[in-house]
XYZ file of C-alpha atoms in Angstrom:
473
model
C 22.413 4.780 12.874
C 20.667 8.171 11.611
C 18.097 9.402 14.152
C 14.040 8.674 13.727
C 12.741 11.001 10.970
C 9.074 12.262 11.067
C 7.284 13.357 8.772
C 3.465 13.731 7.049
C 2.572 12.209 3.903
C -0.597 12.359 1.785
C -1.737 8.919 1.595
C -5.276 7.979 0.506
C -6.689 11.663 0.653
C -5.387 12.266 4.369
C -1.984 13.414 5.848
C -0.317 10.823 7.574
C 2.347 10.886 10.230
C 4.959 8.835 10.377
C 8.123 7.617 12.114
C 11.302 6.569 9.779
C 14.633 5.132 9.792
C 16.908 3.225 7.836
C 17.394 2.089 4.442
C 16.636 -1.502 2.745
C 13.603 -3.335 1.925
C 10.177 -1.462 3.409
C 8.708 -2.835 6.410
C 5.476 -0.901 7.291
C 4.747 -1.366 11.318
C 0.959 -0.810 11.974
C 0.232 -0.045 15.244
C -3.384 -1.218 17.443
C -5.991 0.664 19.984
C -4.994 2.855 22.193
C -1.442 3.179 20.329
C 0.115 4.982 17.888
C 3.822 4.997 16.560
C 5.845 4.996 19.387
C 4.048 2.241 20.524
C 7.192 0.273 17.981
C 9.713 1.940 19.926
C 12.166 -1.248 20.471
C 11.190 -2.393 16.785
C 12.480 0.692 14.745
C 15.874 1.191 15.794
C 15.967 -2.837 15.588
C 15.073 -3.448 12.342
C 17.200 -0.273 10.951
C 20.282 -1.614 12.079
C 19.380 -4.821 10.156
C 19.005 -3.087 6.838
C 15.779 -2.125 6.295
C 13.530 0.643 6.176
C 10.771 0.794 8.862
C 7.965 2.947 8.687
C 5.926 3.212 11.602
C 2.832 5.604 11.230
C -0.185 6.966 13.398
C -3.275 5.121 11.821
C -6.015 7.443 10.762
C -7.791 8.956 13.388
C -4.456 8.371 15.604
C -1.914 11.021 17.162
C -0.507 13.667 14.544
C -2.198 11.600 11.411
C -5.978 13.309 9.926
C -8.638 11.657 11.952
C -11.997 11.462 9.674
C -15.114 12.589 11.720
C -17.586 9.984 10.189
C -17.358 5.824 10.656
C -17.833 5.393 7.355
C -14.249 7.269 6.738
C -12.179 3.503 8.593
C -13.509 1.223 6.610
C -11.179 -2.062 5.751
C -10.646 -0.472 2.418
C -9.846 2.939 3.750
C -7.115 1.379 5.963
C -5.905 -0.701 3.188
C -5.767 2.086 1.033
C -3.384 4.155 3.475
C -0.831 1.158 3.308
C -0.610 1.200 -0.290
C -0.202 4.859 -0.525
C 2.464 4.872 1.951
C 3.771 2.184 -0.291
C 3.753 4.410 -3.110
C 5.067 7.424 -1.744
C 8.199 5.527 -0.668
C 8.026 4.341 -4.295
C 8.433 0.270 -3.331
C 6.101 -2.024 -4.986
C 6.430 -4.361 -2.602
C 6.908 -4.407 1.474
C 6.683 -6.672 4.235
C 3.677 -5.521 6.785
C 3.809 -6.200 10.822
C 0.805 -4.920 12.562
C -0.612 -5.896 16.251
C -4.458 -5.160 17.253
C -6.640 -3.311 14.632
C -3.012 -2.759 12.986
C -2.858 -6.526 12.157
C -6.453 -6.270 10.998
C -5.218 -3.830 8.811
C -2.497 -6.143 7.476
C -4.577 -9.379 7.158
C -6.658 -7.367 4.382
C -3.785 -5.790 2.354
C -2.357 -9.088 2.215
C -6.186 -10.482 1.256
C -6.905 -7.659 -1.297
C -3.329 -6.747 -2.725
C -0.806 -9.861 -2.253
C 1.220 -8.779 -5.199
C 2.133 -6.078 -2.565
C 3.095 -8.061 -0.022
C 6.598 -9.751 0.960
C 5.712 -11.443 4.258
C 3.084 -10.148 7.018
C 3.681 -10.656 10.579
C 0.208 -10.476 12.822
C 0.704 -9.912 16.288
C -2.338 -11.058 18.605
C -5.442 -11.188 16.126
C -5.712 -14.269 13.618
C -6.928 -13.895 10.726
C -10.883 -14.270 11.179
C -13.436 -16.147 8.100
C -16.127 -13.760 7.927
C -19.762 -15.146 8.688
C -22.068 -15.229 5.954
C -25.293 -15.269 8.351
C -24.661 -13.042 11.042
C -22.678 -9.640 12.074
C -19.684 -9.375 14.374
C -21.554 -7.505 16.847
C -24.459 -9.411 16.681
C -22.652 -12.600 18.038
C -20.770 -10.418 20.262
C -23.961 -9.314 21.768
C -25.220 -12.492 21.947
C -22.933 -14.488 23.527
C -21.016 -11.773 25.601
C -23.708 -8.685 26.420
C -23.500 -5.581 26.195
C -20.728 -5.702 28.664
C -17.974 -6.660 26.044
C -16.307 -3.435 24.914
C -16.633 -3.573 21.514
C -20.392 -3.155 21.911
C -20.185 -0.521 24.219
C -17.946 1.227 21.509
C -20.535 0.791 18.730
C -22.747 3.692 20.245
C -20.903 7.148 18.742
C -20.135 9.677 22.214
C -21.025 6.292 24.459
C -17.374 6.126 24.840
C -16.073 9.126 24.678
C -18.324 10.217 27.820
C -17.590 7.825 29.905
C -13.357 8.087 29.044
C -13.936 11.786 29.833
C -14.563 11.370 33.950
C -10.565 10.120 33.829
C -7.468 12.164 32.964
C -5.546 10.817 29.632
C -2.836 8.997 31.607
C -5.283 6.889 33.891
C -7.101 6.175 30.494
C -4.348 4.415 29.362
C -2.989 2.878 32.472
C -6.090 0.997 32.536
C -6.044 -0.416 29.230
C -2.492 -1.265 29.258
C -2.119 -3.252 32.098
C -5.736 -4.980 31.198
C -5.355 -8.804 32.698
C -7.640 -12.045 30.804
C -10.241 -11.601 33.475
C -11.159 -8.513 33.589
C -12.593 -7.261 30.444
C -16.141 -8.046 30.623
C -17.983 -5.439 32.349
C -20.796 -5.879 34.813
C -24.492 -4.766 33.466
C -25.214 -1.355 33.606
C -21.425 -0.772 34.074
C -19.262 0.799 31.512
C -15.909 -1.356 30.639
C -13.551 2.148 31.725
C -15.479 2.270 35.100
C -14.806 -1.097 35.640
C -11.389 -1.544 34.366
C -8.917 -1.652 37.254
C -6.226 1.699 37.925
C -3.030 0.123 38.971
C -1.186 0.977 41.771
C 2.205 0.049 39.941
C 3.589 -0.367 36.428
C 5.052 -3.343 35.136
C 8.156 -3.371 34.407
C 8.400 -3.304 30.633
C 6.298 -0.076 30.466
C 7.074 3.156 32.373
C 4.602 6.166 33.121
C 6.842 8.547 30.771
C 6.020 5.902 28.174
C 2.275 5.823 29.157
C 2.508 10.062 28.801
C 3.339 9.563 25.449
C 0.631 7.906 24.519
C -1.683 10.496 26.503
C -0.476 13.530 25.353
C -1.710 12.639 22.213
C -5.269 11.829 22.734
C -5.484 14.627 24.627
C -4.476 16.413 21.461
C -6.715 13.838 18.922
C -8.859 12.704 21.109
C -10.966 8.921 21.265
C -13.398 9.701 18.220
C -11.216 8.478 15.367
C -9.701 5.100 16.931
C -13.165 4.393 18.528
C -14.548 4.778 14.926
C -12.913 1.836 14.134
C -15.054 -0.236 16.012
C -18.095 1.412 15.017
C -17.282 0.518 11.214
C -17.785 -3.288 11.625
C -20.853 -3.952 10.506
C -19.904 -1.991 7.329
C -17.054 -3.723 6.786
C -18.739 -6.752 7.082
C -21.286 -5.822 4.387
C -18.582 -4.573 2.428
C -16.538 -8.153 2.590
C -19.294 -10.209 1.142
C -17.517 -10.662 -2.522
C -14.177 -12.408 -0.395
C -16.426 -14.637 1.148
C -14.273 -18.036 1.867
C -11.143 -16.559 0.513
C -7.649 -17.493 1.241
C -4.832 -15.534 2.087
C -1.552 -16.998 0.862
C 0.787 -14.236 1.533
C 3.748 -16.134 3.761
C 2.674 -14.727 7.266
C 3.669 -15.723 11.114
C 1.284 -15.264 13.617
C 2.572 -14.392 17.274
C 0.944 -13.934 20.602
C 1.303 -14.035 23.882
C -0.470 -17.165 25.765
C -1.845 -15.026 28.842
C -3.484 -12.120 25.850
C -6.989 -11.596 26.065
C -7.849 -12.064 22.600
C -6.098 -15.076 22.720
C -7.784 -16.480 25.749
C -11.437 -15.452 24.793
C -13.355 -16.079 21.894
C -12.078 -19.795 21.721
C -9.451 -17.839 19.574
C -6.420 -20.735 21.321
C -8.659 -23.233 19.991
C -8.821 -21.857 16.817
C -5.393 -20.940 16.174
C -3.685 -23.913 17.149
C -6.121 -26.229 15.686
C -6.138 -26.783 11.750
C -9.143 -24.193 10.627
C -6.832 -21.751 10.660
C -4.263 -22.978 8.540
C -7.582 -23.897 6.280
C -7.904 -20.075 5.431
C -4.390 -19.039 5.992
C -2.005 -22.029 4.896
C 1.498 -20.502 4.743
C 1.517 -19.244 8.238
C 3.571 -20.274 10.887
C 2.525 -19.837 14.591
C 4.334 -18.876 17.727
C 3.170 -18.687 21.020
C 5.077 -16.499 23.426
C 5.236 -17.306 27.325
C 3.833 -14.914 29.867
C 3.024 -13.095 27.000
C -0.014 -10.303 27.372
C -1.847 -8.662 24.549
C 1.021 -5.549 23.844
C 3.706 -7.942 23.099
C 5.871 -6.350 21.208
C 6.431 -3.754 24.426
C 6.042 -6.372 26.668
C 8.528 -9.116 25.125
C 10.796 -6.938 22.933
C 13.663 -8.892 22.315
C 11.535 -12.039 21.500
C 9.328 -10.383 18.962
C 12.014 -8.697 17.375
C 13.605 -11.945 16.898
C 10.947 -13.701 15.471
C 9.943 -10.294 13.446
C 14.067 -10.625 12.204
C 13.668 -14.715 11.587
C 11.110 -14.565 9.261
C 11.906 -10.795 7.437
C 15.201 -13.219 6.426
C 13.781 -16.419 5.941
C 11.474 -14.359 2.983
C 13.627 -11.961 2.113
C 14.093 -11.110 -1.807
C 16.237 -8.907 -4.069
C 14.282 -5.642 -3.975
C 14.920 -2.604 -5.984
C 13.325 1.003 -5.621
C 11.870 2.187 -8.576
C 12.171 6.088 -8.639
C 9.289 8.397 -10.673
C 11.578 9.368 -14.207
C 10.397 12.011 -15.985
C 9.016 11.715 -19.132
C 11.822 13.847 -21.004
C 14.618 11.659 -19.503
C 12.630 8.655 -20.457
C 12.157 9.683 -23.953
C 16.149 10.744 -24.156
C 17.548 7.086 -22.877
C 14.988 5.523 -25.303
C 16.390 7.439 -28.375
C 20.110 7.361 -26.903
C 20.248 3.261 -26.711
C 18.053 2.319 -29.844
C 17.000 -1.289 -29.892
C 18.161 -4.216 -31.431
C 17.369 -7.716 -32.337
C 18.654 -10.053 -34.642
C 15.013 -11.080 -36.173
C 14.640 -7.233 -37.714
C 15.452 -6.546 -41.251
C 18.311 -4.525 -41.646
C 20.436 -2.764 -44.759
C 23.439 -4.643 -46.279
C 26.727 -2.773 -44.681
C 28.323 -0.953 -47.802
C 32.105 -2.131 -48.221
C 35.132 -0.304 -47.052
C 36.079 1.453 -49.690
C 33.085 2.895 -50.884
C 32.317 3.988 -47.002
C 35.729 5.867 -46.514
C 35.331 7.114 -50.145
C 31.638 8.467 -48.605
C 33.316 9.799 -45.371
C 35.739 12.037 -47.716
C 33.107 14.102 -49.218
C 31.442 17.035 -48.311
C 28.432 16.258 -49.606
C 28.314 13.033 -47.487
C 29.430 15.031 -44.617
C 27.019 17.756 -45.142
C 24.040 14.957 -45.988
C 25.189 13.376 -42.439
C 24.394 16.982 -40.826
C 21.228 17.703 -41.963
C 19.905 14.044 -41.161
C 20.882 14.723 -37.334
C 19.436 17.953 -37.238
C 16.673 16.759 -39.238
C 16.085 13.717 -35.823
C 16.451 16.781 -33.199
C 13.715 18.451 -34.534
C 11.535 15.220 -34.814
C 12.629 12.718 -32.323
C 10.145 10.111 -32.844
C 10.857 9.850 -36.110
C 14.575 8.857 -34.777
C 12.923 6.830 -32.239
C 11.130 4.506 -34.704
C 14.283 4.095 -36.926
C 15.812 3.144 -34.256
C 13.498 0.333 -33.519
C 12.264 -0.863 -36.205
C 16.018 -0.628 -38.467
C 14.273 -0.105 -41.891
C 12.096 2.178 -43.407
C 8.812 1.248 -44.735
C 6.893 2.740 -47.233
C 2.917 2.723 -47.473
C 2.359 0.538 -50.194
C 5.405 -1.802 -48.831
C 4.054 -5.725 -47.731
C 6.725 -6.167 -44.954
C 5.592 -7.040 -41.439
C 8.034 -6.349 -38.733
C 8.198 -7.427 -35.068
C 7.713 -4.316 -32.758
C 6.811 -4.176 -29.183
C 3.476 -3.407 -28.240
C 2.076 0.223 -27.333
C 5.215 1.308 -27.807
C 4.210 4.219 -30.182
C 1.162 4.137 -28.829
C 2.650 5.679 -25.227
C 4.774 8.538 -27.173
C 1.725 9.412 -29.341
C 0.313 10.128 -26.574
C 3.118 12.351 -25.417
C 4.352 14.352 -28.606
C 2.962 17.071 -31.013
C 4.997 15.612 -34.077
C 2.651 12.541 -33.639
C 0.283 13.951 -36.278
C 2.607 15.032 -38.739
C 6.170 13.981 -38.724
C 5.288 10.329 -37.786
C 6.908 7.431 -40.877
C 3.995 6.105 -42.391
C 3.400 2.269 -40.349
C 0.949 -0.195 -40.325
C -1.539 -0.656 -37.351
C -0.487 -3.819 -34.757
C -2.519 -6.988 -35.842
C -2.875 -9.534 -32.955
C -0.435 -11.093 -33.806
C 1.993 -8.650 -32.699
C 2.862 -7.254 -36.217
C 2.663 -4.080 -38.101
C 0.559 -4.564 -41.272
C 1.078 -1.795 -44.373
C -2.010 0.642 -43.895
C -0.546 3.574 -43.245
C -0.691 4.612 -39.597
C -1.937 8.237 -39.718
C -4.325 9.406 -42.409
C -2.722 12.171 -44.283
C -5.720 14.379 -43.612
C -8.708 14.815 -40.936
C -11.442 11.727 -41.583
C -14.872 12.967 -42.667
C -17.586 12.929 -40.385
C -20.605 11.245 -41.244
C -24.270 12.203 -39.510
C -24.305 8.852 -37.692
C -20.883 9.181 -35.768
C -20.227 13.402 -35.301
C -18.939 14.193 -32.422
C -19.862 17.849 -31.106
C -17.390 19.833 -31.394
C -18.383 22.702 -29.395
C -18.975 20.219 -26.473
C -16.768 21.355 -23.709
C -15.543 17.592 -22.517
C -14.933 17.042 -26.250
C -12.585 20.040 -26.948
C -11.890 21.222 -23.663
C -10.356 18.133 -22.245
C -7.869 17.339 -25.133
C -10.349 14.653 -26.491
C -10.714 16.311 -29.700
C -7.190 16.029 -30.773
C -6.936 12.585 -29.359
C -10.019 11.240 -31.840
C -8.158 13.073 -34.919
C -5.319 10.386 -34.688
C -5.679 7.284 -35.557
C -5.545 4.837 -33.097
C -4.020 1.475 -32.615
C-alpha cells in the first residue's frame, strides 16, 4: 500500500490540509477538539487496504489547514461547506462521512443538509442532538452545570487561550487526553485547564511521541480557531431555526465508549439508548464499546475499525468517479456518436443500385466532400442532423421528439449559434419542437417600453448583450 499523501486543497474559500491514501469509494474522516489528522492514524492505512479512499483533513482552524480569525468564520454551514468541497475536488458525488467530537457534529449536519451526498455516516461519541426551540445551548449549560463546564468557559474569546498559555503544548494535551468522567467540571473561580489533572503516566494506547504530534501543531496554529468552534453556538443555533424537528435519514451507526464523558453526562446514555433518538435519527444503529473513553478510535482501534469496516460494507454501492471533461471533448463525442431512436422520422434508404450507381460518380463523390467540410466548419449544424434525422423547414408542421436544453447548452457555447443554426421550432411543454423558426433572421426591434441600454456596462460588458439578441427557448 502507497504511502500517506498530503496535500492542501481549496475548499470553501480556505486551504485545507489533508492526509490521503488509497483508491475506492471516498470516506472523509473528520477529526474532534484538540485533534487533527493524525488523530485517524490506525483508521487510514485500515480502510486503504480495504479499497477505499480515506481522506483525513485538519478542520478549519486546525494544524496546517487556514484557521479564520472571527467565530462567525465555523459556523455549521461553514463546516459543512468544507466537506462538500473536499467532495468536489476529489470529484465524487457521493461519500461515506466518519467523524468523532465536533468532527461528528460536522457529519450529523452534512448528512441533515445534503443527504443526496451521503453514503453512510458513522458518529463517534456525540448523538445527534434536536435543537431547542426556547432556549440556547449555553444557556442550559449555564444553568444546570455553571460556569465551571468548559464549554462556557470557552465562550469568552482569549478566556481560554490565557489560561492554556501558563502550560507547555504537550501538558496541554496530556490533560485533555487522558480526561476521566469525573473530572470535567471545574470548581468556581477555577479554570477547567487548572483543574484538569497532569498524569504521571500514559495509557497504553497513546504514547508521548503521539501526544508531540498533536502539540507541535498548536504550537504552530495555536487554540483560537478550534476554540472558535465553541464560541459559534449560539449562532449556529439561530442559524438552525428553519430544520427545526427535522429528521436525518442518512443510514448512520453511532459508537461510543460506555466510560466517555459525553456519554456519561448530559443524560446523553439515557438518551441514546432509549427510543427519542431513533425518533430523530431512525436508520441508525448503536454500539456501545466496553471500557471505552471519549477518543475511541485511538483508544479501541481494532474495534472501531471493525465496526467502521461492518457497516462501510453492509451500505456499500457501485460508485463511479465522474472526472471534469472539457467542453471541446464533450462537444466531439456528441457529434462522433449521433443519436438514435426508433420514434424519429427518418428518409426512405434509396435501393442498391441506384446507391452504387451514386457512389460511381464524381459528382456524388465530390457532393459527399463538400457536405463534410461544409459540418467541420459548422458543427452544430451536424450536431442537430444528427439528432433530430430530418431536416425541417420553417413553414414545415412536423413536431419531433428532442431532448430538452439540449441546444439550449451548445447555444450557449458556440458563435455559429446566431447564424449557421437549421431553422427549428421553440420546445412546447410538451417536450416538442413546434415550426416557428428558432432564430429570427435579423436583430428584433426595440420598442420604448422594453430597450435595454446598450451602453450599460453589465449589459454589454458582461456578454449579456449578445445573449438577449438570440432567441431563447
Amino acid at each position: 500500500m502507497n504511502e500517506v499523501n498530503h496535500q492542501r486543497i481549496k475548499s470553501n474559500g480556505i486551504w485545507i490540509h489533508v492526509a490521503e491514501q488509497g483508491t475506492g469509494p471516498l470516506v472523509i474522516l473528520l477529526h474532534g477538539f484538540p485533534e487533527n489528522w493524525y488523530s485517524w492514524r490506525h483508521q487510514i492505512n485500515f480502510l486503504a487496504n480495504h479499497g477505499y479512499h480515506v481522506v483525513a483533513p485538519d478542520m478549519r482552524g486546525y494544524g496546517d489547514s487556514d484557521s479564520p480569525l472571527t467565530p462567525s468564520s465555523y459556523t455549521t454551514f461553514h463546516l459543512a461547506g468544507d466537506i462538500i468541497g473536499l467532495m468536489d475536488h476529489f470529484h465524487q458525488e457521493k461519500a461515506y462521512l466518519v467523524g468523532i467530537d465536533w468532527g461528528a457534529y460536522a457529519g450529523w449536519h452534512v448528512s441533515l443538509f445534503r443527504p443526496d451526498r451521503v453514503m453512510g455516516f458513522v458518529a463517534l461519541s456525540i448523538p445527534h442532538r434536536p435543537r431547542s426551540s426556547t432556549i440556547k445551548d449555553t444557556e442550559l449549560l449555564r444553568k444546570s452545570i455553571g460556569d465551571g463546564c468548559h464549554i462556557i468557559q470557552f465562550q469568552e474569546p482569549g478566556r481560554a487561550e490565557r489560561a492554556f498559555a501558563r502550560y507547555d503544548y504537550l501538558t496541554v494535551m496530556k490533560k485533555f487526553f487522558t480526561i476521566t468522567e469525573d473530572d470535567f467540571v471545574a470548581p468556581p473561580d477555577t479554570e477547567i485547564i487548572d483543574y484538569l489533572r497532569t498524569p504521571w503516566s500514559l495509557p497504553p494506547w497513546i504514547t508521548e511521541e503521539d501526544l508531540q504530534v498533536f502539540a507541535e501543531k498548536f504550537e504552530e496554529s495555536g487554540f483560537t480557531g478550534p476554540l472558535n468552534y465553541y464560541r459559534a453556538m449560539d449562532l449556529n443555533w439561530e442559524l438552525l431555526a428553519p430544520w427545526q424537528g427535522s429528521i436525518i435519514r442518512v443510514p448512520t451507526k453511532f459508537i461510543a465508549g460506555d466510560k466517555d464523558i459525553g456519554f456519561e453526562s448530559y443524560r446523553t446514555k439515557e438518551y441514546v439508548l432509549g427510543e427519542a433518538f431513533k425518533s430523530y435519527v431512525p436508520d441508525v444503529e448503536v454500539v456501545i464499546i466496553e471500557d471505552g473513553h471519549h477518543f475511541i478510535q485511538q483508544e479501541k482501534p481494532q474495534q472501531v475499525n471493525n465496526e467502521i469496516l461492518s457497516f462501510l460494507q453492509k451500505h456499500s454501492v457501485g460508485f463511479y468517479t465522474v472526472p471534469p471533461i472539457p467542453f471541446q471533448l464533450f462537444h466531439f463525442a456528441l457529434m462522433s456518436r449521433p443519436f438514435s431512436s426508433s420514434k424519429l422520422p427518418t428518409k426512405p434508404s434509396p435501393s442498391p443500385a441506384s446507391s452504387s450507381f451514386a457512389a460511381t460518380t464524381k459528382t456524388h463523390r465530390r457532393k459527399k466532400k463538400n457536405e463534410q467540410k461544409q459540418s467541420l466548419r459548422n458543427p452544430l449544424q451536424n450536431l442537430n442532423a444528427a439528432i433530430f434525422k430530418t431536416t425541417v423547414e420553417p413553414s414545415s408542421s412536423i413536431s419531433i421528439e428532442a431532448p430538452r436544453g439540449c441546444l439550449k447548452f451548445f447555444l450557449s457555447h458556440s458563435s455559429a449559434a446566431s447564424s449557421k443554426m437549421p431553422a427549428r421550432g421553440p420546445l412546447s411543454h410538451s417536450g416538442t419542437h413546434k415550426s416557428a423558426p428558432l432564430l429570427p433572421t435579423s436583430k428584433p426591434s426595440k420598442s420604448k417600453e422594453n430597450q435595454s441600454n446598450d451602453k450599460d456596462i453589465g449589459f454589454d460588458g458582461m456578454g449579456h448583450k449578445g445573449i438577449c439578441e438570440r432567441r431563447s427557448f
